[in-house]
């Protein structure tokens, strides 16, 4: 979505996208969108993956494996403050 023209368009992306889910959050910090959690409906159902989409390169990236991930959840809220991601709920 181009927020200047308010027009949707398709883009070619690289890298594996996040698993299909509902009730996830998507939060922007500068040129990156962080997609966290949600409900996949299979296996455990709840997700705790954080996938990052770089809007400059159109590439999906994993978060570094050395980071601790929040617990699995859905129906949460996420926001940024001082370029840090906060997850609540």
PDB file of C-alpha atoms in Angstrom, residues 25-56:
ATOM      1  CA  UNK A  25       0.794  -8.175  14.620  1.00  0.00           C
ATOM      2  CA  UNK A  26       2.739  -6.248  11.975  1.00  0.00           C
ATOM      3  CA  UNK A  27       4.728  -3.249  13.156  1.00  0.00           C
ATOM      4  CA  UNK A  28       7.021  -0.890  11.213  1.00  0.00           C
ATOM      5  CA  UNK A  29      10.382   0.385  12.461  1.00  0.00           C
ATOM      6  CA  UNK A  30      12.042   2.626   9.859  1.00  0.00           C
ATOM      7  CA  UNK A  31      12.144   0.495   6.680  1.00  0.00           C
ATOM      8  CA  UNK A  32      11.421  -2.876   8.291  1.00  0.00           C
ATOM      9  CA  UNK A  33       8.106  -4.533   9.145  1.00  0.00           C
ATOM     10  CA  UNK A  34       8.126  -6.988  12.071  1.00  0.00           C
ATOM     11  CA  UNK A  35       5.445  -9.704  11.929  1.00  0.00           C
ATOM     12  CA  UNK A  36       4.975 -11.572  15.201  1.00  0.00           C
ATOM     13  CA  UNK A  37       2.828 -14.366  16.558  1.00  0.00           C
ATOM     14  CA  UNK A  38      -0.678 -15.269  15.594  1.00  0.00           C
ATOM     15  CA  UNK A  39      -2.781 -18.385  15.237  1.00  0.00           C
ATOM     16  CA  UNK A  40      -1.911 -20.936  12.566  1.00  0.00           C
ATOM     17  CA  UNK A  41      -4.592 -23.520  13.353  1.00  0.00           C
ATOM     18  CA  UNK A  42      -2.184 -26.467  13.039  1.00  0.00           C
ATOM     19  CA  UNK A  43       0.212 -28.084  15.530  1.00  0.00           C
ATOM     20  CA  UNK A  44       0.337 -25.999  18.692  1.00  0.00           C
ATOM     21  CA  UNK A  45      -1.694 -23.353  16.858  1.00  0.00           C
ATOM     22  CA  UNK A  46      -0.053 -20.360  18.525  1.00  0.00           C
ATOM     23  CA  UNK A  47       3.039 -18.870  16.848  1.00  0.00           C
ATOM     24  CA  UNK A  48       6.027 -17.082  18.332  1.00  0.00           C
ATOM     25  CA  UNK A  49       8.000 -16.449  15.183  1.00  0.00           C
ATOM     26  CA  UNK A  50       9.249 -12.986  14.351  1.00  0.00           C
ATOM     27  CA  UNK A  51       9.740 -12.424  10.636  1.00  0.00           C
ATOM     28  CA  UNK A  52      11.151  -9.191   9.267  1.00  0.00           C
ATOM     29  CA  UNK A  53      10.276  -7.679   5.898  1.00  0.00           C
ATOM     30  CA  UNK A  54      12.762  -5.151   4.532  1.00  0.00           C
ATOM     31  CA  UNK A  55      10.769  -2.635   2.480  1.00  0.00           C
ATOM     32  CA  UNK A  56      13.896  -1.409   0.662  1.00  0.00           C
TER      33      UNK A  56
END
